[in-house]
Coordinates of C-alpha atoms in Angstrom, one line a residue:
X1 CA 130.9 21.6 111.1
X2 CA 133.4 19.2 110.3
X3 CA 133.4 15.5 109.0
X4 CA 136.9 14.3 109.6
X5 CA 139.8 13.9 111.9
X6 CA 142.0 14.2 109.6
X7 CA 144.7 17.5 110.2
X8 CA 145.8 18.2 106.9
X9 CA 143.3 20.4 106.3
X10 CA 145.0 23.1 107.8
X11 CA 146.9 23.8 105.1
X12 CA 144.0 24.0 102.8
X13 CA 142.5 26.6 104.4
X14 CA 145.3 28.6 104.9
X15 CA 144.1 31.1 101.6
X16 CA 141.1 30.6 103.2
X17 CA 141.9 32.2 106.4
X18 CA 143.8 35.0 104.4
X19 CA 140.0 35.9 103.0
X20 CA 138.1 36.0 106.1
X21 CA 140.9 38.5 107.8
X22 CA 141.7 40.5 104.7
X23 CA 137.9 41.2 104.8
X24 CA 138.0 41.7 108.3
X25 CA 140.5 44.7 107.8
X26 CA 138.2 46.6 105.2
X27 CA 140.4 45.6 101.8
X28 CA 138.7 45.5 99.0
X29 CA 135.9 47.2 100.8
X30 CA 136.2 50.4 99.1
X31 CA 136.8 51.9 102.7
X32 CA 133.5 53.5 102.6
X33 CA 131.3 50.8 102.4
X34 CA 132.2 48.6 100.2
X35 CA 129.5 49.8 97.6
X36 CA 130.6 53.2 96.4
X37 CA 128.5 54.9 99.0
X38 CA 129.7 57.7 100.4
X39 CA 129.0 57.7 104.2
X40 CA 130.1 61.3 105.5
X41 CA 126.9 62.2 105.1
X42 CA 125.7 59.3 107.3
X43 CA 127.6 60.6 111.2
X44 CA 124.9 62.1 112.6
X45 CA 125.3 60.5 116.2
X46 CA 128.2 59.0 115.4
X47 CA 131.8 59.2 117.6
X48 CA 134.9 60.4 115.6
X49 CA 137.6 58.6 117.7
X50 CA 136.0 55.2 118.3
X51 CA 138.6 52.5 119.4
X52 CA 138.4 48.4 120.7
X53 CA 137.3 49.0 124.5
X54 CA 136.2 52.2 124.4
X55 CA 132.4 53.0 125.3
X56 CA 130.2 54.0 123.0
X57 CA 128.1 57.2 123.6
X58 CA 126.3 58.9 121.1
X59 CA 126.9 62.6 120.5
X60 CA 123.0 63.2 120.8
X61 CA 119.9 61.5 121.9
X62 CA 119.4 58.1 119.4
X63 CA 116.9 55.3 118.9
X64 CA 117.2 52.2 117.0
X65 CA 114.1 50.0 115.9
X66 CA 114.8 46.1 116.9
X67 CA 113.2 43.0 116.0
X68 CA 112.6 41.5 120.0
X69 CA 112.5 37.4 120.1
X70 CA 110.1 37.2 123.0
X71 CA 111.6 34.1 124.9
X72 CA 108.2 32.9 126.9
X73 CA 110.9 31.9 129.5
X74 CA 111.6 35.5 130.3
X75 CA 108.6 37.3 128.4
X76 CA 109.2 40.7 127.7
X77 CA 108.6 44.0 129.7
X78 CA 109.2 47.4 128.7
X79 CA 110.8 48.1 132.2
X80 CA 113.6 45.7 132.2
X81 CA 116.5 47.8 134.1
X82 CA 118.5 46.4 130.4
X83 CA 116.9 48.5 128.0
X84 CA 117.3 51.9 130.7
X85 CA 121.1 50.9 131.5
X86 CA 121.8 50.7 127.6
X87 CA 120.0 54.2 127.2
X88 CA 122.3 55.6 130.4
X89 CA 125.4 53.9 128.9
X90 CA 125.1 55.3 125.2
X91 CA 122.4 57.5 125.0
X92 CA 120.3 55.2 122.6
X93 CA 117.0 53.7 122.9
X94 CA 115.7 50.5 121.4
X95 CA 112.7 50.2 120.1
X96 CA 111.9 46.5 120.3
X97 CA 109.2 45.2 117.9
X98 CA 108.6 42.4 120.3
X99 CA 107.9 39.0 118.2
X100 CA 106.7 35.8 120.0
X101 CA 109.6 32.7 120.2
X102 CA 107.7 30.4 118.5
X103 CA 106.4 33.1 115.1
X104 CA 110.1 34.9 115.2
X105 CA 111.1 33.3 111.8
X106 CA 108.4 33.6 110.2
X107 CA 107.4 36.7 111.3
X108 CA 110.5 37.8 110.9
X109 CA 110.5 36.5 106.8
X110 CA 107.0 38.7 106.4
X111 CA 108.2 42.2 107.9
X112 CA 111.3 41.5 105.8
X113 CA 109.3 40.7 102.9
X114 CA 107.0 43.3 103.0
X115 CA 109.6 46.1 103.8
X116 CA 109.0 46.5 107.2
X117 CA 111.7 45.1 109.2
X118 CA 113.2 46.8 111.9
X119 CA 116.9 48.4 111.6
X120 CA 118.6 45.5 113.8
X121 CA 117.5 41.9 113.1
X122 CA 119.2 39.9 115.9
X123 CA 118.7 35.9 117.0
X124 CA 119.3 34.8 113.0
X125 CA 120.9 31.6 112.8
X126 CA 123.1 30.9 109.5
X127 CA 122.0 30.5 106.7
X128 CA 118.4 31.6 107.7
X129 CA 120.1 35.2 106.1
X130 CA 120.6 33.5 102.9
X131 CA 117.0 33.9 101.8
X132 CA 116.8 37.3 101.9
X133 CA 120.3 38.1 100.2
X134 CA 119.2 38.5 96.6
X135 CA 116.0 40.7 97.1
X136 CA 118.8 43.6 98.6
X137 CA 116.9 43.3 101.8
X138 CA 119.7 42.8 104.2
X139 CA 123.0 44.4 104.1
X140 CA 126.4 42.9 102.9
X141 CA 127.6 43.9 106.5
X142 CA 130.9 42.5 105.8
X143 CA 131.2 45.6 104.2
X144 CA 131.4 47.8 107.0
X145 CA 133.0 46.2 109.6
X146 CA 135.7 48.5 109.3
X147 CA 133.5 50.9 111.7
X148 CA 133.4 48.2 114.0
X149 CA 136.6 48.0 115.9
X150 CA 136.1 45.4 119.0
X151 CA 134.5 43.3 116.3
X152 CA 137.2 43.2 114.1
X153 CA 139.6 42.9 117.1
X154 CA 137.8 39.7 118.2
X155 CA 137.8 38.3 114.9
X156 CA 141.2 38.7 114.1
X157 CA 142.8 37.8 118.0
X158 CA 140.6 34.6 118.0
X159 CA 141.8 33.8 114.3
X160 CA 138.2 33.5 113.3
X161 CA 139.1 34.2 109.8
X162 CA 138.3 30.7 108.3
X163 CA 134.7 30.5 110.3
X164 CA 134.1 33.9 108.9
X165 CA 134.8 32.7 105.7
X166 CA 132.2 29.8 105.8
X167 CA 129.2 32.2 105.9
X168 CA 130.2 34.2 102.9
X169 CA 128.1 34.4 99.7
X170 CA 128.9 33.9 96.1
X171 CA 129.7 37.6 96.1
X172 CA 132.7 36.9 98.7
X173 CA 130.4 39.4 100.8
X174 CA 128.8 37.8 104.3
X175 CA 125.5 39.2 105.8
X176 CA 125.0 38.5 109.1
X177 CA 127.1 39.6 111.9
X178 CA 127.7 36.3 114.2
X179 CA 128.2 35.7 117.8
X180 CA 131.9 35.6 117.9
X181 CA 133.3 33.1 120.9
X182 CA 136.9 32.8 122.0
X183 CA 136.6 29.1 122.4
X184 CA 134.2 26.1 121.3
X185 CA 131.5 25.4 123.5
X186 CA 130.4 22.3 123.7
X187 CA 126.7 21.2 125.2
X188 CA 126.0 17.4 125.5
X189 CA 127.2 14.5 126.6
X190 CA 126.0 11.4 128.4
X191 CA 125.4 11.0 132.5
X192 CA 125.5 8.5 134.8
X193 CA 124.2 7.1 138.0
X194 CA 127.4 7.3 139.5
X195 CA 126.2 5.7 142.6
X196 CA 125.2 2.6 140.9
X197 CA 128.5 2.2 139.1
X198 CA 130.3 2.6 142.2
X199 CA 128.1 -0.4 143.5
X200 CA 129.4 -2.4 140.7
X201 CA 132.9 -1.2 141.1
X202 CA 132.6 0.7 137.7
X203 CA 134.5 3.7 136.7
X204 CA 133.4 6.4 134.0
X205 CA 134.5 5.5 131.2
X206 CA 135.8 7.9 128.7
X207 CA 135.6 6.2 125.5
X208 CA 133.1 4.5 123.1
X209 CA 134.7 1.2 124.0
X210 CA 134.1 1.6 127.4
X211 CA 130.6 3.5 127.8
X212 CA 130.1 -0.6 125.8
X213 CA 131.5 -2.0 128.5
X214 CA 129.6 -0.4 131.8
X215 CA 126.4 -0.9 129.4
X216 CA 127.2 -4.4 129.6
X217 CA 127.9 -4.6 133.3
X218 CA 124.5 -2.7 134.2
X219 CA 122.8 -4.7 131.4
X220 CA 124.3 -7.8 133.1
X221 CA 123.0 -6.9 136.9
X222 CA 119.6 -5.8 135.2
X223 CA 118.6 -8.1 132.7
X224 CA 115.1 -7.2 132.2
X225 CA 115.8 -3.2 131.8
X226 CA 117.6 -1.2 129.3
X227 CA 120.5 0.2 131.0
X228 CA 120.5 3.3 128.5
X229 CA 117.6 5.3 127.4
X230 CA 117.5 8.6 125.6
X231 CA 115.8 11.6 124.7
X232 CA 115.4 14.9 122.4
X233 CA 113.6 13.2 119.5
X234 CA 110.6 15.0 119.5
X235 CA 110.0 18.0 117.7
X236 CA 113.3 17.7 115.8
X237 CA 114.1 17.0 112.7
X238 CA 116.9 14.1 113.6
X239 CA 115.8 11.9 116.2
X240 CA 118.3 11.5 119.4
X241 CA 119.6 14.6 117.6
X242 CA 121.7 15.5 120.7
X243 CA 123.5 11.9 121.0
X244 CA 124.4 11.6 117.2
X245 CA 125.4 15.0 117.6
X246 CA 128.2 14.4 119.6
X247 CA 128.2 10.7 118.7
X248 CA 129.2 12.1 115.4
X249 CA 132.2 14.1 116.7
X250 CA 133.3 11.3 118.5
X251 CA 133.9 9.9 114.3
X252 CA 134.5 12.7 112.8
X253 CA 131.5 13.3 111.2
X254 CA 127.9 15.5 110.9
X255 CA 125.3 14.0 112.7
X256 CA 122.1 14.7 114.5
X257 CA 121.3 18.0 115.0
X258 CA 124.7 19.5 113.4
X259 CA 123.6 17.2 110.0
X260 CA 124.3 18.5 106.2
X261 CA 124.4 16.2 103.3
X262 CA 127.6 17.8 102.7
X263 CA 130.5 17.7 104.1
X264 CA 134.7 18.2 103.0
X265 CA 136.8 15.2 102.4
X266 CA 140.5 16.2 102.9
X267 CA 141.8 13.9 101.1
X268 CA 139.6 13.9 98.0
X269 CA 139.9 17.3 98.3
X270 CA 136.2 17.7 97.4
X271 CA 132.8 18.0 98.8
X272 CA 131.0 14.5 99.5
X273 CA 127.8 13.1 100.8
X274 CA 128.2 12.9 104.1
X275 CA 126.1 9.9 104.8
X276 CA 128.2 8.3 102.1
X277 CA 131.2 8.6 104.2
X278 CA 132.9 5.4 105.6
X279 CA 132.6 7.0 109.4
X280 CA 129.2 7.6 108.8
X281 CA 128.7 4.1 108.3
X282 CA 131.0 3.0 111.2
X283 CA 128.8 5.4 113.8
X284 CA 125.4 4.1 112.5
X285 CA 127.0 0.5 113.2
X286 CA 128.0 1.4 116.3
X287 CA 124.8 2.5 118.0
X288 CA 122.8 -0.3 116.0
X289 CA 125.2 -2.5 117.9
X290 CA 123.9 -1.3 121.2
X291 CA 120.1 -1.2 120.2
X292 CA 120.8 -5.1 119.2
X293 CA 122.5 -6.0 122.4
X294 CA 119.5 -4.3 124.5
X295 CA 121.5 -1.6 125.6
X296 CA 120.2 1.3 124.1
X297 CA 116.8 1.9 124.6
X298 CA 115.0 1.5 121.0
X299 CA 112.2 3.8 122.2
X300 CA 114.7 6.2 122.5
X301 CA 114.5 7.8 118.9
X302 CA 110.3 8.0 119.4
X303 CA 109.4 8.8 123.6
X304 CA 109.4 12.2 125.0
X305 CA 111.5 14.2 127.1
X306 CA 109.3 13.3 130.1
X307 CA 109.0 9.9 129.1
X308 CA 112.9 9.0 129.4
X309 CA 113.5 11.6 132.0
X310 CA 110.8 9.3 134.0
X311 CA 112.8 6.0 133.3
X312 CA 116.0 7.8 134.8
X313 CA 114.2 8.9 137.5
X314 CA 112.2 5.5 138.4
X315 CA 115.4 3.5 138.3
X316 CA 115.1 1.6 135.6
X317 CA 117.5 2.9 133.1
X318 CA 120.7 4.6 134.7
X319 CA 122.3 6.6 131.5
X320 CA 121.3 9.2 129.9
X321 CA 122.0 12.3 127.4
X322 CA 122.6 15.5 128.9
X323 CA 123.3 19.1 129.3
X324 CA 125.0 21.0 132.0
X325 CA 121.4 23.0 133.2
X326 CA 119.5 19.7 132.6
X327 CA 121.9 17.6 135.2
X328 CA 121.4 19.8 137.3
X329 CA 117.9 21.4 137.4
X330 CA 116.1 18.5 136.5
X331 CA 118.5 15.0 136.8
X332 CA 120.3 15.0 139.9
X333 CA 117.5 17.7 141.8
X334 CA 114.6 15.2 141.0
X335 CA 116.6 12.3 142.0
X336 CA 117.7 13.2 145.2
X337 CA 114.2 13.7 145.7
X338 CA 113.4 10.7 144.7
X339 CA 116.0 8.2 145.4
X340 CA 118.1 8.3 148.8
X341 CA 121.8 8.2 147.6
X342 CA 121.1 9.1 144.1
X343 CA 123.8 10.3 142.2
X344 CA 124.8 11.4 138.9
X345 CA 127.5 12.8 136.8
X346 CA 127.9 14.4 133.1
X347 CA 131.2 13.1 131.4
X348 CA 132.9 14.9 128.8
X349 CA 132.2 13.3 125.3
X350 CA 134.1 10.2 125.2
X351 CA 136.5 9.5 122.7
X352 CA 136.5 7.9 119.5
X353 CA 138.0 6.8 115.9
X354 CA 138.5 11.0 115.8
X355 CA 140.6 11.2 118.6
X356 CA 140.1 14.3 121.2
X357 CA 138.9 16.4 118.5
X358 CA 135.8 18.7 118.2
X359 CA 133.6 19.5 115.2
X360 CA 134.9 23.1 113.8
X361 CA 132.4 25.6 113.2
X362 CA 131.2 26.2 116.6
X363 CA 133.1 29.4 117.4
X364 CA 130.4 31.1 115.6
X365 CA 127.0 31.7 116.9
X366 CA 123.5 33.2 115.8
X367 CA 124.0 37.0 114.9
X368 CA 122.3 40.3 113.8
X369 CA 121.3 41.0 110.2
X370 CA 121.4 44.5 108.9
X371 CA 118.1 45.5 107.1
X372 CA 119.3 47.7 103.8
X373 CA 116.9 50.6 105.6
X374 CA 119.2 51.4 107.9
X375 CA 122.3 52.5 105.3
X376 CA 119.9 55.4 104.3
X377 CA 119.7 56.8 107.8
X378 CA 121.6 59.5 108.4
X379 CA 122.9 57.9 111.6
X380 CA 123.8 55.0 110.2
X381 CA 127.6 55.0 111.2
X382 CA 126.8 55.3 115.0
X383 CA 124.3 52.5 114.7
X384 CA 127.3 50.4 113.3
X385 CA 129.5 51.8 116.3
X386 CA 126.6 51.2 119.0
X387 CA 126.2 47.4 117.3
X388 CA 130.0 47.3 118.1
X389 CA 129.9 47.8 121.3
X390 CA 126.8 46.2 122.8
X391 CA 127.4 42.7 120.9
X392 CA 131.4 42.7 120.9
X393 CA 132.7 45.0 123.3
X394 CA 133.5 43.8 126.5
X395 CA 131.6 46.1 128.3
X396 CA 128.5 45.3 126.4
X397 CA 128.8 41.3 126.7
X398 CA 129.4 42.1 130.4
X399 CA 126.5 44.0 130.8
X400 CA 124.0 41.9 129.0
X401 CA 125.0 39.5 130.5
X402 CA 125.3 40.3 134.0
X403 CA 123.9 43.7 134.3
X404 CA 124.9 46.0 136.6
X405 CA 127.7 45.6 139.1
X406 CA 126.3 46.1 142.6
X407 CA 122.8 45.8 141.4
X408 CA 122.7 42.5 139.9
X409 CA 125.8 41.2 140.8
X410 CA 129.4 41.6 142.4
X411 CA 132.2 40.9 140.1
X412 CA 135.6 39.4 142.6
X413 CA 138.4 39.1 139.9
X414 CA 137.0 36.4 137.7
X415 CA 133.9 35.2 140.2
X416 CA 130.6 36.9 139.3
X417 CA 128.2 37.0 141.9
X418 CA 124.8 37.5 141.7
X419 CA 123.7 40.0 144.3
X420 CA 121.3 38.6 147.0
X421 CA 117.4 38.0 146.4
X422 CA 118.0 37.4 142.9
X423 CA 118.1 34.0 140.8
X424 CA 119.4 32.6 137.4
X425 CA 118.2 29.7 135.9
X426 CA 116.7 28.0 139.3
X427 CA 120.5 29.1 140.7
X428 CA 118.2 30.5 143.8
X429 CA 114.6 28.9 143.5
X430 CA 113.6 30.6 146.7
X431 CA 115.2 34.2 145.4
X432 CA 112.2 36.7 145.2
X433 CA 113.8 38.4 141.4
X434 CA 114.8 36.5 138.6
X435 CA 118.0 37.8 136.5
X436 CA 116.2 37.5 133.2
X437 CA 112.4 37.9 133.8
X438 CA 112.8 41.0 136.1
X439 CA 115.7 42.6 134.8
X440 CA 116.3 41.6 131.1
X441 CA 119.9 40.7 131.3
X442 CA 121.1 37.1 130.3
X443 CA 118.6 37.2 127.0
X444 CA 119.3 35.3 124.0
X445 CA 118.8 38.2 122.1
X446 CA 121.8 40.1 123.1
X447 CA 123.9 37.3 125.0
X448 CA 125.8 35.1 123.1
X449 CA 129.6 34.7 122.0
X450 CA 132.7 36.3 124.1
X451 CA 136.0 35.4 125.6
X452 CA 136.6 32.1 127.4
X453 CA 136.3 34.3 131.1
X454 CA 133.1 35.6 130.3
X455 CA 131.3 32.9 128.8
X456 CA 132.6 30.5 131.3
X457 CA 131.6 33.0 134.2
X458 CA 128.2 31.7 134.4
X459 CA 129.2 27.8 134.9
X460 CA 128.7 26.3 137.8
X461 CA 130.6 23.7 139.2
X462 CA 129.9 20.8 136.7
X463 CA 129.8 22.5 133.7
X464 CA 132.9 24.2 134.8
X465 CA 134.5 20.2 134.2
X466 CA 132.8 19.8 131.8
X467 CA 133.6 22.8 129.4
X468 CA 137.4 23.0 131.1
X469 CA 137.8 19.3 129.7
X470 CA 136.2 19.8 126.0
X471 CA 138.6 22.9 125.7
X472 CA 141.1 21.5 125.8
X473 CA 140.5 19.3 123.1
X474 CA 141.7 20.5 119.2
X475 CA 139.3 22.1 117.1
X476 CA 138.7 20.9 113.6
X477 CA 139.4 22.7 110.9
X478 CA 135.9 24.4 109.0
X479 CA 134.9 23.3 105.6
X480 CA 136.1 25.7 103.0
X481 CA 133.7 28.1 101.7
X482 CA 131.3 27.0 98.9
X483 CA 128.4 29.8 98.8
X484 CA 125.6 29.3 95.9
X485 CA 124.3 31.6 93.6
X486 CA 120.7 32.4 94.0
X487 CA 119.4 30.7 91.4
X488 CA 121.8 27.4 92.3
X489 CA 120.5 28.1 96.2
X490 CA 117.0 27.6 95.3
X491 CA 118.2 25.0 93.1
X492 CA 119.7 22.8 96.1
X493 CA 116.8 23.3 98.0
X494 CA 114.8 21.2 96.6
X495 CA 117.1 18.8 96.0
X496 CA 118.6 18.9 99.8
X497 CA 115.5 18.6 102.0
X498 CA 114.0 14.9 100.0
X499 CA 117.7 14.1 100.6
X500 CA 117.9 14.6 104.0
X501 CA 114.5 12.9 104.9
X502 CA 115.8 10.0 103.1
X503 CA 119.0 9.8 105.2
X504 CA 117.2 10.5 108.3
X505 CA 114.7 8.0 107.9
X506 CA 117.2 5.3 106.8
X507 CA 119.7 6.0 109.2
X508 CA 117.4 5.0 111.8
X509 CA 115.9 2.0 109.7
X510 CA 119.8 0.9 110.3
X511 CA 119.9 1.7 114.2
X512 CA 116.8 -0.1 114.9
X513 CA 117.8 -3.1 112.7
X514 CA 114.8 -2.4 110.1
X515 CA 117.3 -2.6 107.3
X516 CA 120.0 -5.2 107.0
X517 CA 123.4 -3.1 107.0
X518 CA 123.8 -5.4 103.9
X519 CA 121.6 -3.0 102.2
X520 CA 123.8 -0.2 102.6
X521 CA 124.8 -0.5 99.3
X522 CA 121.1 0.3 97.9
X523 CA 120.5 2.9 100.5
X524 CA 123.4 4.9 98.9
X525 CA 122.1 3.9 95.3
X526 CA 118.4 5.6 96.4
X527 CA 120.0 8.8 97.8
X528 CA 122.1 8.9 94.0
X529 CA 118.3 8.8 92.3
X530 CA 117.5 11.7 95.1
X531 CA 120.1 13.8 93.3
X532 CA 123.1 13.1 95.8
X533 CA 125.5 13.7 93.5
X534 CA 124.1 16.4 91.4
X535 CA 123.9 18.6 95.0
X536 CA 127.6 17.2 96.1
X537 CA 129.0 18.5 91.9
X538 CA 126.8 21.8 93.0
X539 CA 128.8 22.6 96.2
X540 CA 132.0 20.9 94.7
X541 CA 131.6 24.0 91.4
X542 CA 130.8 26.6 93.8
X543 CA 133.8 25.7 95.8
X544 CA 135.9 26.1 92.8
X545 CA 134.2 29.4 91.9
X546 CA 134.8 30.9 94.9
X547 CA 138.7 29.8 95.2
X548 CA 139.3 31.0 92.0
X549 CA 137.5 34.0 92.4
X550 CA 138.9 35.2 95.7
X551 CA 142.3 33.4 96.0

């Protein structure tokens, strides 16, 4: 993710974006791997002529063992018509080792640990892969992407070069294979009782300065009550993650649930401390404003979901941070239950010192690590090929998505339709079938990533506004890659997570107005004697290194 508005990084990461496509092409890959092994011997399965949008099949009967992220949403069933259609399609079976949502990582760290992971290790968010890089337990699959053809076609038509380039290693090597999207997607935003700004003859507003002003007008014709309160601050690491999230955008900089202690400064050229930055500073005044003027809820950063869902609901707050499923499914359903009239609406972000930008890094999504296993099967290349076209193929996105056309849905140039009787996400809450519990289709595990159509394909009307208008604004350019050594990984580690805390903790010290901003000064001065600048002169060397190392 990004920390600045600034454009000229562009032509920084121009050699950068020469990396990430030269890798995606197989040079310097050996063309065999990448690691001297030889894999003629590793066919069995495999097709001979594989090409971008053709279907995979596999030249005899396959099975491929799969670590299975058992969403308790959709819990898993052996007869989901998804794991049958993918057997009809390509003649291989998975074998889901079926882990429970809330164990996956760390079962998933034990079976890998212990040698027993399955072949395919999907749902892995970056850098969760990072820990298991110098043990030789996962594969450097950046290595053999050259037997992955709509991958590489993706990659290099959606110019994904310099994203790809930000999860590579110290060995210039990346080693998980991520969601790959055409466009940014964006997810939250703030909403708005729509009816009562109409009363009060307000209009949306669309940037920082104004969302101030309508808090003022609704403070003003409700004295007593906070006009805003928020949620998503418990069980996170970052408090109102989801507001400084896109708060953060709105300046440019990390925030929330997208926080790093480093970020790139264009024009220093160098990796800095991105709470040290002067935007950082700027957004923490901002909302600290808001808490000050009684327009921002202070319980915000402590209640639950429930708790300022409730507030919304009873009237006496009438903004609120949001998601497209969330406005819908619970917001607006609930109130026009509740409250005759009730109406509410999800803006885009609003603008801010950044412009109409979006943070960079969020063409990429979790992925599928390889376990090192697999390159000793003798059916390792048709694995690769079958990877390549369930996850990146149109067809496969399609069909995980979806399933299958005139059993689960009816496809009407770009309008997908799902086919009587059967419901997604509440779409039909009197629908007898449900999309993912009874079929298996539209799981995490396998859908993710894809062109603009396809993703979009599943918005209703709202989040069709909503993701139509965030498109269209520019996406930042990525930090450049800085990967750690192991031994300077483990290093920042434990330097990064007491640095973090400390941020965290006085960030919202500053909101709340339990620190003076006059003590911003010291606050910076603590994080120094938490090793801030030892981790920023950490990333700033591996930086070099790798520039130097890989042009």
């Amino acid at each position: 993710m990004q920390n600045t508005g600034r454009l000229s990084r562009r032509q920084l990461l121009g050699a950068a974006g020469f990396i990430g496509l030269a890798g995606l092409t197989g040079c310097g890959s050996g063309g065999d791997g990448g690691d001297g092994k030889d894999l003629s011997k590793k066919q069995n399965g495999a097709m001979k002529e594989y090409r971008a949008g053709q279907r995979f099949k596999a030249t005899k009967a396959l099975s491929f063992s799969l670590l299975h992220n058992n969403n308790p949403v959709y819990p898993y069933r052996g007869d989901w018509l998804f794991w049958k259609e993918v057997t009809r399609r390509t003649g291989v079976t998975l074998k889901a080792v079926d882990v429970p949502l809330a164990d996956y990582e760390k079962k998933r760290s034990v079976l890998i640990g212990a040698g027993d992971a399955p072949f395919l290790i999907p749902k892995t968010y970056h850098p969760s892969e990072v820990a298991f890089v110098s043990s030789g337990a996962v594969l450097p699959v950046s290595d053999y992407v050259h037997l992955m053809p709509n991958y590489r076609d993706k990659a290099k038509k959606w110019k994904l070069g310099p994203e790809l380039d930000s999860i590579r290693q110290s060995d210039g090597k990346y080693y998980l294979l991520p969601g790959l999207h055409e466009k940014a997607k964006a997810g939250y935003s703030l909403s708005y009782r729509t009816d009562v700004l109409d009363r009060l003859g307000l209009t949306l507003p669309t940037t920082w300065d104004e969302v101030h002003t309508v808090l003022e007008a609704l403070k003003a014709e409700s004295p007593d009550t906070y006009p805003w309160t928020d949620r998503w601050s418990t069980n996170t690491p970052f408090p109102c993650g989801a507001l400084f999230n896109y708060l953060g955008g709105s300046y440019g900089v990390k925030a929330g649930w997208s926080y790093d202690n480093i970020s790139y400064d264009t024009d220093a050229g160098a990796f800095v401390f991105t709470a040290g930055q002067d935007a950082y500073r700027a957004m923490v005044e901002f909302l600290r404003g808001l808490v000050a003027e009684k327009l921002l809820d202070p319980e915000s950063f402590t209640q639950t979901d429930d708790q300022a869902v409730q507030k919304l609901l009873s009237g006496t707050s009438h903004v609120i941070s949001a998601n497209p499923q969330e406005l819908v499914q619970n917001y607006r359903y609930n109130l026009e239950k509740q409250v005759e009239g009730a109406r509410i609406e999800m803006t885009p972000v609003p603008l801010g010192p950044a412009g109409p930008v979006v943070l960079g890094g969020a063409r990429l999504e979790n992925g599928v690590m390889i376990s090192t296993k697999a390159l000793k099967s003798d059916t390792f290349v048709a694995m690769m090929q079958f990877v390549d076209w369930l996850w990146y193929s149109d067809e496969g996105q399609k069909l995980c998505k979806w399933g299958v056309q005139g059993t689960t849905y009816t496809e009407s140039g770009a309008t997908y339709t799902l086919e009587p009787g059967i419901s997604l996400m509440g779409s039909d809450p009197d629908a007898p079938k449900d999309l993912q519990k009874d079929y298996g289709f539209f799981n995490g595990v396998f859908t993710y990533g894809g062109s603009w159509a396809l993703v979009s394909s599943s918005f209703g009307p709202d989040e069709k506004a909503f993701q139509g208008a965030m498109a269209q604004r520019e996406q930042l350019p990525i930090d450049p890659a800085h990967p750690l050594r192991s031994a300077e990984q483990e290093q920042a580690t434990l330097w990064d997570t007491p640095l973090k805390d400390h941020t965290i903790q006085n960030t919202l010290k500053f909101v709340l107005g339990k620190r003076p901003m006059s003590e911003w000064d010291a606050f910076l001065a603590e994080s120094k004697a938490k090793n801030m600048d030892r981790l920023v002169d950490l990333h700033n060397t591996a930086h070099d290194r790798f520039r130097k190392e890989n042009g």
